[in-house]
mmCIF file of C-alpha atoms and ligand atoms in Angstrom:
data_model
loop_
_atom_site.group_PDB
_atom_site.id
_atom_site.type_symbol
_atom_site.label_atom_id
_atom_site.label_comp_id
_atom_site.label_asym_id
_atom_site.label_seq_id
_atom_site.Cartn_x
_atom_site.Cartn_y
_atom_site.Cartn_z
ATOM 1 C CA UNK D 1 -21.528 -36.009 4.808
ATOM 2 C CA UNK D 2 -19.075 -33.252 3.966
ATOM 3 C CA UNK D 3 -16.334 -34.011 1.452
ATOM 4 C CA UNK D 4 -13.829 -32.889 4.096
ATOM 5 C CA UNK D 5 -14.963 -35.193 6.905
ATOM 6 C CA UNK D 6 -11.822 -36.949 8.159
ATOM 7 C CA UNK D 7 -9.553 -35.196 5.640
ATOM 8 C CA UNK D 8 -6.325 -33.662 6.856
ATOM 9 C CA UNK D 9 -5.553 -30.047 6.072
ATOM 10 C CA UNK D 10 -2.544 -27.801 6.752
ATOM 11 C CA UNK D 11 -3.329 -24.082 6.684
ATOM 12 C CA UNK D 12 -0.363 -21.777 7.093
ATOM 13 C CA UNK D 13 -0.958 -18.367 8.608
ATOM 14 C CA UNK D 14 -4.013 -19.582 10.477
ATOM 15 C CA UNK D 15 -3.393 -17.507 13.598
ATOM 16 C CA UNK D 16 -5.270 -14.626 11.983
ATOM 17 C CA UNK D 17 -7.297 -13.301 9.071
ATOM 18 C CA UNK D 18 -7.996 -15.430 6.006
ATOM 19 C CA UNK D 19 -6.132 -18.459 7.362
ATOM 20 C CA UNK D 20 -8.163 -18.407 10.547
ATOM 21 C CA UNK D 21 -11.459 -18.044 8.683
ATOM 22 C CA UNK D 22 -10.455 -20.941 6.450
ATOM 23 C CA UNK D 23 -9.389 -23.183 9.342
ATOM 24 C CA UNK D 24 -12.757 -22.633 11.009
ATOM 25 C CA UNK D 25 -14.628 -23.520 7.812
ATOM 26 C CA UNK D 26 -12.605 -26.717 7.392
ATOM 27 C CA UNK D 27 -13.252 -27.593 11.048
ATOM 28 C CA UNK D 28 -16.960 -26.964 10.547
ATOM 29 C CA UNK D 29 -16.846 -29.440 7.665
ATOM 30 C CA UNK D 30 -15.328 -32.228 9.753
ATOM 31 C CA UNK D 31 -11.688 -31.877 8.694
ATOM 32 C CA UNK D 32 -8.634 -32.434 10.866
ATOM 33 C CA UNK D 33 -6.663 -29.224 10.772
ATOM 34 C CA UNK D 34 -3.077 -28.259 11.410
ATOM 35 C CA UNK D 35 -3.060 -24.597 12.349
ATOM 36 C CA UNK D 36 0.061 -22.533 12.616
ATOM 37 C CA UNK D 37 1.485 -19.053 12.977
ATOM 38 C CA UNK D 38 3.967 -17.085 15.042
ATOM 39 C CA UNK D 39 1.640 -15.647 17.641
ATOM 40 C CA UNK D 40 0.606 -18.224 20.241
ATOM 41 C CA UNK D 41 -2.234 -16.184 21.658
ATOM 42 C CA UNK D 42 -3.990 -15.545 18.370
ATOM 43 C CA UNK D 43 -3.335 -19.140 17.321
ATOM 44 C CA UNK D 44 -5.046 -20.301 20.478
ATOM 45 C CA UNK D 45 -8.010 -18.073 19.554
ATOM 46 C CA UNK D 46 -8.186 -19.885 16.226
ATOM 47 C CA UNK D 47 -8.108 -23.231 18.020
ATOM 48 C CA UNK D 48 -10.996 -22.155 20.235
ATOM 49 C CA UNK D 49 -12.985 -21.038 17.179
ATOM 50 C CA UNK D 50 -12.343 -24.408 15.494
ATOM 51 C CA UNK D 51 -13.591 -26.193 18.618
ATOM 52 C CA UNK D 52 -16.656 -23.967 18.636
ATOM 53 C CA UNK D 53 -17.228 -24.860 14.984
ATOM 54 C CA UNK D 54 -17.450 -28.526 15.915
ATOM 55 C CA UNK D 55 -13.884 -29.873 15.823
ATOM 56 C CA UNK D 56 -12.807 -32.275 18.550
ATOM 57 C CA UNK D 57 -9.676 -31.388 20.499
ATOM 58 C CA UNK D 58 -7.734 -34.288 18.909
ATOM 59 C CA UNK D 59 -8.647 -33.060 15.418
ATOM 60 C CA UNK D 60 -6.591 -29.873 15.796
ATOM 61 C CA UNK D 61 -2.816 -29.696 15.731
ATOM 62 C CA UNK D 62 -0.809 -26.579 16.528
ATOM 63 C CA UNK D 63 2.795 -26.729 15.433
ATOM 64 C CA UNK D 64 5.845 -24.855 16.663
ATOM 65 C CA UNK D 65 9.529 -25.498 16.155
ATOM 66 C CA UNK D 66 11.552 -24.840 19.189
ATOM 67 C CA UNK D 67 9.728 -26.795 21.854
ATOM 68 C CA UNK D 68 10.635 -30.419 22.478
ATOM 69 C CA UNK D 69 6.970 -31.244 22.546
ATOM 70 C CA UNK D 70 6.018 -29.571 19.311
ATOM 71 C CA UNK D 71 3.534 -32.355 18.606
ATOM 72 C CA UNK D 72 1.384 -31.100 21.419
ATOM 73 C CA UNK D 73 -0.246 -27.791 22.174
ATOM 74 C CA UNK D 74 2.149 -24.896 22.266
ATOM 75 C CA UNK D 75 0.793 -23.038 25.282
ATOM 76 C CA UNK D 76 2.117 -19.511 25.119
ATOM 77 C CA UNK D 77 5.459 -19.740 23.408
ATOM 78 C CA UNK D 78 5.527 -20.306 19.744
ATOM 79 C CA UNK D 79 7.848 -19.724 16.856
ATOM 80 C CA UNK D 80 6.264 -20.980 13.699
ATOM 81 C CA UNK D 81 7.952 -18.970 10.996
ATOM 82 C CA UNK D 82 7.327 -20.262 7.490
ATOM 83 C CA UNK D 83 10.561 -18.675 6.299
ATOM 84 C CA UNK D 84 12.437 -21.097 8.574
ATOM 85 C CA UNK D 85 13.169 -24.282 6.608
ATOM 86 C CA UNK D 86 13.331 -26.469 9.700
ATOM 87 C CA UNK D 87 9.890 -25.266 10.682
ATOM 88 C CA UNK D 88 8.305 -26.070 7.337
ATOM 89 C CA UNK D 89 9.768 -29.589 7.503
ATOM 90 C CA UNK D 90 8.303 -30.084 10.971
ATOM 91 C CA UNK D 91 4.950 -28.699 9.937
ATOM 92 C CA UNK D 92 4.499 -31.459 7.387
ATOM 93 C CA UNK D 93 6.097 -34.278 9.380
ATOM 94 C CA UNK D 94 4.192 -33.454 12.584
ATOM 95 C CA UNK D 95 0.910 -33.394 10.659
ATOM 96 C CA UNK D 96 1.482 -36.757 9.005
ATOM 97 C CA UNK D 97 2.750 -38.240 12.256
ATOM 98 C CA UNK D 98 -0.374 -37.157 14.122
ATOM 99 C CA UNK D 99 -3.062 -37.687 11.496
ATOM 100 C CA UNK D 100 -1.472 -40.365 9.279
ATOM 101 C CA UNK D 101 -1.908 -38.551 5.976
ATOM 102 C CA UNK D 102 -2.303 -35.197 4.260
ATOM 103 C CA UNK D 103 -5.126 -34.235 1.895
ATOM 104 C CA UNK D 104 -4.816 -30.477 1.438
ATOM 105 C CA UNK D 105 -2.101 -27.849 1.829
ATOM 106 C CA UNK D 106 -3.270 -24.239 1.984
ATOM 107 C CA UNK D 107 -0.298 -21.914 1.485
ATOM 108 C CA UNK D 108 -1.845 -18.813 3.017
ATOM 109 C CA UNK D 109 0.856 -17.230 5.218
ATOM 110 C CA UNK D 110 2.213 -14.091 3.661
ATOM 111 C CA UNK D 111 2.181 -10.364 3.852
ATOM 112 C CA UNK D 112 3.714 -7.071 2.898
ATOM 113 C CA UNK D 113 6.049 -4.591 4.481
ATOM 114 C CA UNK D 114 5.396 -0.868 4.310
ATOM 115 C CA UNK D 115 8.808 0.779 4.378
ATOM 116 C CA UNK D 116 7.382 4.196 3.712
ATOM 117 C CA UNK D 117 4.066 5.462 2.390
ATOM 118 C CA UNK D 118 5.926 8.028 0.292
ATOM 119 C CA UNK D 119 8.165 5.636 -1.549
ATOM 120 C CA UNK D 120 7.520 3.542 -4.621
ATOM 121 C CA UNK D 121 9.449 0.915 -6.529
ATOM 122 C CA UNK D 122 12.144 3.319 -7.722
ATOM 123 C CA UNK D 123 13.009 4.429 -4.195
ATOM 124 C CA UNK D 124 12.747 1.217 -2.196
ATOM 125 C CA UNK D 125 15.898 -0.817 -1.586
ATOM 126 C CA UNK D 126 16.022 -3.843 -3.884
ATOM 127 C CA UNK D 127 16.751 -5.954 -0.811
ATOM 128 C CA UNK D 128 13.080 -5.475 0.107
ATOM 129 C CA UNK D 129 12.179 -7.518 -2.948
ATOM 130 C CA UNK D 130 14.175 -10.447 -1.543
ATOM 131 C CA UNK D 131 12.263 -10.184 1.736
ATOM 132 C CA UNK D 132 8.933 -10.366 -0.084
ATOM 133 C CA UNK D 133 10.076 -13.410 -2.039
ATOM 134 C CA UNK D 134 11.346 -15.060 1.156
ATOM 135 C CA UNK D 135 7.931 -14.643 2.795
ATOM 136 C CA UNK D 136 5.416 -14.979 -0.039
ATOM 137 C CA UNK D 137 7.035 -17.393 -2.475
ATOM 138 C CA UNK D 138 9.850 -19.567 -1.151
ATOM 139 C CA UNK D 139 7.905 -21.114 1.768
ATOM 140 C CA UNK D 140 5.186 -22.092 -0.718
ATOM 141 C CA UNK D 141 7.745 -23.955 -2.808
ATOM 142 C CA UNK D 142 9.402 -25.620 0.171
ATOM 143 C CA UNK D 143 6.162 -26.690 1.830
ATOM 144 C CA UNK D 144 4.709 -27.931 -1.426
ATOM 145 C CA UNK D 145 7.809 -30.011 -2.184
ATOM 146 C CA UNK D 146 7.573 -31.569 1.264
ATOM 147 C CA UNK D 147 3.841 -32.179 0.963
ATOM 148 C CA UNK D 148 3.828 -33.752 -2.504
ATOM 149 C CA UNK D 149 4.720 -37.352 -1.487
ATOM 150 C CA UNK D 150 1.796 -37.296 0.936
ATOM 151 C CA UNK D 151 -0.630 -35.512 -1.372
ATOM 152 C CA UNK D 152 0.143 -37.985 -4.140
ATOM 153 C CA UNK D 153 -1.151 -40.794 -1.941
ATOM 154 C CA UNK D 154 -4.430 -39.009 -1.220
ATOM 155 C CA UNK D 155 -4.841 -37.372 -4.653
ATOM 156 C CA UNK D 156 -4.963 -34.151 -2.728
ATOM 157 C CA UNK D 157 -4.836 -30.460 -3.468
ATOM 158 C CA UNK D 158 -2.733 -27.381 -2.923
ATOM 159 C CA UNK D 159 -4.370 -23.964 -2.715
ATOM 160 C CA UNK D 160 -2.127 -20.906 -2.755
ATOM 161 C CA UNK D 161 -3.286 -17.539 -1.470
ATOM 162 C CA UNK D 162 -2.005 -14.826 -3.773
ATOM 163 C CA UNK D 163 -3.516 -11.356 -4.341
ATOM 164 C CA UNK D 164 -4.967 -9.091 -6.976
ATOM 165 C CA UNK D 165 -1.816 -7.133 -6.125
ATOM 166 C CA UNK D 166 -0.213 -9.541 -8.594
ATOM 167 C CA UNK D 167 -1.982 -7.645 -11.393
ATOM 168 C CA UNK D 168 -1.954 -4.082 -10.018
ATOM 169 C CA UNK D 169 0.309 -1.110 -9.407
ATOM 170 C CA UNK D 170 0.605 -1.195 -5.615
ATOM 171 C CA UNK D 171 2.314 1.836 -4.138
ATOM 172 C CA UNK D 172 3.720 1.594 -1.391
ATOM 173 C CA UNK D 173 4.117 -2.193 -1.509
ATOM 174 C CA UNK D 174 5.352 -2.823 -5.063
ATOM 175 C CA UNK D 175 7.605 -5.753 -4.201
ATOM 176 C CA UNK D 176 4.683 -7.497 -2.524
ATOM 177 C CA UNK D 177 2.801 -7.260 -5.816
ATOM 178 C CA UNK D 178 5.824 -8.558 -7.692
ATOM 179 C CA UNK D 179 6.205 -11.475 -5.284
ATOM 180 C CA UNK D 180 2.530 -12.408 -5.665
ATOM 181 C CA UNK D 181 2.966 -12.342 -9.453
ATOM 182 C CA UNK D 182 5.863 -14.750 -9.022
ATOM 183 C CA UNK D 183 3.636 -16.875 -6.797
ATOM 184 C CA UNK D 184 1.025 -17.086 -9.545
ATOM 185 C CA UNK D 185 3.672 -18.378 -11.927
ATOM 186 C CA UNK D 186 4.731 -20.901 -9.258
ATOM 187 C CA UNK D 187 1.088 -22.024 -9.039
ATOM 188 C CA UNK D 188 0.976 -22.579 -12.789
ATOM 189 C CA UNK D 189 4.292 -24.450 -12.860
ATOM 190 C CA UNK D 190 3.332 -26.663 -9.917
ATOM 191 C CA UNK D 191 -0.114 -27.343 -11.354
ATOM 192 C CA UNK D 192 1.368 -28.547 -14.634
ATOM 193 C CA UNK D 193 3.949 -30.738 -12.926
ATOM 194 C CA UNK D 194 1.676 -32.259 -10.325
ATOM 195 C CA UNK D 195 -1.437 -32.944 -12.376
ATOM 196 C CA UNK D 196 -0.020 -36.272 -13.521
ATOM 197 C CA UNK D 197 0.444 -37.263 -9.876
ATOM 198 C CA UNK D 198 -3.240 -36.557 -9.271
ATOM 199 C CA UNK D 199 -2.554 -33.420 -7.219
ATOM 200 C CA UNK D 200 -4.477 -30.303 -8.183
ATOM 201 C CA UNK D 201 -2.925 -26.870 -7.608
ATOM 202 C CA UNK D 202 -4.890 -23.636 -7.808
ATOM 203 C CA UNK D 203 -4.724 -20.117 -6.446
ATOM 204 C CA UNK D 204 -7.167 -17.666 -4.954
ATOM 205 C CA UNK D 205 -6.247 -14.004 -5.466
ATOM 206 C CA UNK D 206 -8.259 -11.874 -3.055
ATOM 207 C CA UNK D 207 -8.988 -8.189 -3.354
ATOM 208 C CA UNK D 208 -9.323 -6.209 -0.106
ATOM 209 C CA UNK D 209 -10.186 -8.418 2.876
ATOM 210 C CA UNK D 210 -10.851 -7.216 6.415
ATOM 211 C CA UNK D 211 -7.888 -8.717 8.304
ATOM 212 C CA UNK D 212 -4.791 -7.758 10.259
ATOM 213 C CA UNK D 213 -2.862 -7.412 6.970
ATOM 214 C CA UNK D 214 -2.125 -3.659 7.146
ATOM 215 C CA UNK D 215 -1.075 -3.749 10.802
ATOM 216 C CA UNK D 216 1.168 -6.738 10.117
ATOM 217 C CA UNK D 217 2.685 -4.738 7.256
ATOM 218 C CA UNK D 218 3.635 -1.917 9.608
ATOM 219 C CA UNK D 219 0.621 0.406 9.605
ATOM 220 C CA UNK D 220 -0.759 1.653 12.908
ATOM 221 C CA UNK D 221 -4.108 0.282 14.083
ATOM 222 C CA UNK D 222 -5.661 3.715 13.388
ATOM 223 C CA UNK D 223 -4.258 3.776 9.862
ATOM 224 C CA UNK D 224 -5.464 0.252 9.239
ATOM 225 C CA UNK D 225 -8.973 1.045 10.504
ATOM 226 C CA UNK D 226 -9.087 4.155 8.301
ATOM 227 C CA UNK D 227 -7.823 2.199 5.277
ATOM 228 C CA UNK D 228 -10.479 -0.483 5.650
ATOM 229 C CA UNK D 229 -13.155 2.146 6.365
ATOM 230 C CA UNK D 230 -12.237 3.984 3.162
ATOM 231 C CA UNK D 231 -12.163 0.746 1.209
ATOM 232 C CA UNK D 232 -15.524 -0.321 2.600
ATOM 233 C CA UNK D 233 -17.019 2.910 1.288
ATOM 234 C CA UNK D 234 -15.113 2.773 -2.002
ATOM 235 C CA UNK D 235 -17.459 3.007 -5.006
ATOM 236 C CA UNK D 236 -14.786 1.203 -7.061
ATOM 237 C CA UNK D 237 -15.881 -2.054 -5.408
ATOM 238 C CA UNK D 238 -18.868 -3.220 -7.449
ATOM 239 C CA UNK D 239 -20.033 -5.615 -4.725
ATOM 240 C CA UNK D 240 -20.398 -2.642 -2.387
ATOM 241 C CA UNK D 241 -18.317 -4.112 0.412
ATOM 242 C CA UNK D 242 -14.897 -5.571 1.037
ATOM 243 C CA UNK D 243 -14.471 -9.272 1.685
ATOM 244 C CA UNK D 244 -14.418 -11.009 5.034
ATOM 245 C CA UNK D 245 -11.979 -13.885 5.676
ATOM 246 C CA UNK D 246 -14.830 -16.404 5.329
ATOM 247 C CA UNK D 247 -15.558 -15.158 1.790
ATOM 248 C CA UNK D 248 -12.075 -16.220 0.766
ATOM 249 C CA UNK D 249 -12.232 -19.361 2.911
ATOM 250 C CA UNK D 250 -15.256 -20.553 0.937
ATOM 251 C CA UNK D 251 -13.303 -20.246 -2.311
ATOM 252 C CA UNK D 252 -10.378 -22.123 -0.761
ATOM 253 C CA UNK D 253 -12.679 -24.967 0.303
ATOM 254 C CA UNK D 254 -14.175 -25.050 -3.178
ATOM 255 C CA UNK D 255 -10.736 -25.293 -4.807
ATOM 256 C CA UNK D 256 -9.673 -27.987 -2.329
ATOM 257 C CA UNK D 257 -12.807 -30.049 -2.940
ATOM 258 C CA UNK D 258 -12.254 -32.459 -5.820
ATOM 259 C CA UNK D 259 -15.944 -33.298 -5.988
ATOM 260 C CA UNK D 260 -16.689 -29.621 -6.728
ATOM 261 C CA UNK D 261 -13.712 -28.343 -8.679
ATOM 262 C CA UNK D 262 -11.864 -31.295 -10.191
ATOM 263 C CA UNK D 263 -11.806 -29.562 -13.559
ATOM 264 C CA UNK D 264 -9.821 -26.589 -12.215
ATOM 265 C CA UNK D 265 -6.071 -27.059 -12.484
ATOM 266 C CA UNK D 266 -3.603 -24.158 -12.397
ATOM 267 C CA UNK D 267 -6.448 -21.701 -12.120
ATOM 268 C CA UNK D 268 -5.968 -18.204 -10.675
ATOM 269 C CA UNK D 269 -9.306 -17.321 -9.106
ATOM 270 C CA UNK D 270 -9.796 -13.586 -8.630
ATOM 271 C CA UNK D 271 -11.950 -13.067 -5.521
ATOM 272 C CA UNK D 272 -12.381 -9.316 -5.226
ATOM 273 C CA UNK D 273 -16.048 -8.344 -5.359
ATOM 274 C CA UNK D 274 -15.510 -7.060 -8.892
ATOM 275 C CA UNK D 275 -12.609 -4.660 -8.199
ATOM 276 C CA UNK D 276 -10.691 -5.909 -11.227
ATOM 277 C CA UNK D 277 -13.622 -5.069 -13.491
ATOM 278 C CA UNK D 278 -13.170 -1.364 -12.886
ATOM 279 C CA UNK D 279 -11.065 0.625 -15.279
ATOM 280 C CA UNK D 280 -9.063 3.673 -14.231
ATOM 281 C CA UNK D 281 -10.084 5.201 -17.564
ATOM 282 C CA UNK D 282 -13.813 4.888 -16.855
ATOM 283 C CA UNK D 283 -14.109 4.719 -13.058
ATOM 284 C CA UNK D 284 -17.774 5.713 -13.059
ATOM 285 C CA UNK D 285 -18.923 3.305 -15.757
HETATM 286 P P1 NDP Q 301 -3.197 -11.355 8.477
HETATM 287 O O1 NDP Q 301 -2.055 -10.469 8.823
HETATM 288 O O2 NDP Q 301 -4.496 -11.161 9.140
HETATM 289 O O3 NDP Q 301 -2.770 -12.878 8.626
HETATM 290 C C1 NDP Q 301 -1.540 -13.317 8.132
HETATM 291 C C2 NDP Q 301 -1.234 -14.683 8.687
HETATM 292 O O4 NDP Q 301 0.026 -15.127 8.145
HETATM 293 C C3 NDP Q 301 -1.086 -14.654 10.198
HETATM 294 O O5 NDP Q 301 -1.596 -15.841 10.737
HETATM 295 C C4 NDP Q 301 0.421 -14.572 10.385
HETATM 296 O O6 NDP Q 301 0.863 -15.183 11.569
HETATM 297 C C5 NDP Q 301 0.898 -15.410 9.211
HETATM 298 N N1 NDP Q 301 2.269 -15.104 8.874
HETATM 299 C C6 NDP Q 301 2.765 -13.949 8.362
HETATM 300 N N2 NDP Q 301 4.090 -14.055 8.218
HETATM 301 C C7 NDP Q 301 4.448 -15.283 8.675
HETATM 302 C C8 NDP Q 301 5.661 -15.972 8.809
HETATM 303 N N3 NDP Q 301 6.834 -15.423 8.452
HETATM 304 N N4 NDP Q 301 5.649 -17.220 9.312
HETATM 305 C C9 NDP Q 301 4.482 -17.794 9.697
HETATM 306 N N5 NDP Q 301 3.297 -17.198 9.594
HETATM 307 C C10 NDP Q 301 3.285 -15.954 9.099
HETATM 308 O O7 NDP Q 301 -3.345 -11.163 6.888
HETATM 309 P P2 NDP Q 301 -4.322 -11.854 5.821
HETATM 310 O O8 NDP Q 301 -5.176 -12.868 6.445
HETATM 311 O O9 NDP Q 301 -4.941 -10.760 5.083
HETATM 312 O O10 NDP Q 301 -3.245 -12.543 4.873
HETATM 313 C C11 NDP Q 301 -3.331 -13.906 4.469
HETATM 314 C C12 NDP Q 301 -2.903 -14.017 3.027
HETATM 315 O O11 NDP Q 301 -3.819 -13.301 2.211
HETATM 316 C C13 NDP Q 301 -1.518 -13.420 2.741
HETATM 317 O O12 NDP Q 301 -0.812 -14.276 1.878
HETATM 318 C C14 NDP Q 301 -1.851 -12.106 2.051
HETATM 319 O O13 NDP Q 301 -0.815 -11.703 1.195
HETATM 320 C C15 NDP Q 301 -3.113 -12.486 1.302
HETATM 321 N N6 NDP Q 301 -3.962 -11.364 0.894
HETATM 322 C C16 NDP Q 301 -4.583 -10.536 1.808
HETATM 323 C C17 NDP Q 301 -5.393 -9.503 1.382
HETATM 324 C C18 NDP Q 301 -6.098 -8.572 2.320
HETATM 325 O O14 NDP Q 301 -6.667 -7.543 1.857
HETATM 326 N N7 NDP Q 301 -6.140 -8.836 3.603
HETATM 327 C C19 NDP Q 301 -5.622 -9.252 -0.056
HETATM 328 C C20 NDP Q 301 -4.956 -10.178 -0.921
HETATM 329 C C21 NDP Q 301 -4.164 -11.189 -0.446
HETATM 330 P P3 NDP Q 301 1.214 -14.353 12.926
HETATM 331 O O15 NDP Q 301 0.190 -13.263 13.018
HETATM 332 O O16 NDP Q 301 1.066 -15.389 13.980
HETATM 333 O O17 NDP Q 301 2.590 -13.846 12.742
#
């Protein structure tokens, strides 16, 4: 039987991309999943994929804030913004109310904002940095604080989704990289504090993954397709391809699975097909 059978998982940002791929993998492994996002239609697609993967209807919870019946399915109106404190509180309370416990929190929701392709850190308004922190860091702290009392009971795990952008120069999204670096430090601080409560905290830092990321950041669909096409053919990726959401999902399940990864605490797992191995000095080596 899978380690995750009957375990309760919250995955933020599961209406698309990596979060969706991860939700489906958890569902396939018998977990009860709380899925969430801002787009009701794509969230419903995730729910259907979880059902297809073997989840029962009652094992999936979709959470929104504004509706009176946020414990039930959200039909086609949904506002599930992780930057909204009241939403994050409801996300945790609705999950525990429905499933009775919480085993794993996956802090995956996040993203960048492309103000201009021609601007770098010296030209972008500093206020943009605040926006990146509001989206990529603060919700992780808030949700984790809310989840800890429940995770302590189950000796559970938190997995944060950061980025190799935390280690790289990232024109035109420098503040995104800076926010992900801050997130890595948050992972380390939380891991140290929570280990004595029996809660493990780790991070996966993906390289390029085929998702809606660029479009969500403000690129056109055509630009996004071209970007991923170029990356797919990029000889700087030793693996020879970019990652799919499931590639990252598998790492998230590994980090969330105490029977597999108990020894990892405060670990930043680079999951990039070898991109970080390449040096700008010797690109052809
Ligand atoms: P997608 O745009 O495909 O998915 C992002 C998910 O996060 C969506 O479900 C989106 O919901 C949700 N989300 C974004 N902002 C908010 C918000 N304010 N409130 C609630 N939900 C929100 O991108 P990815 O799957 O690629 O991104 C997932 C994570 O992976 C992010 O943290 C990203 O930084 C990280 N990452 C991605 C990489 C890549 O190459 N794709 C590389 C490295 C890291 P909705 O669509 O409903 O608004």
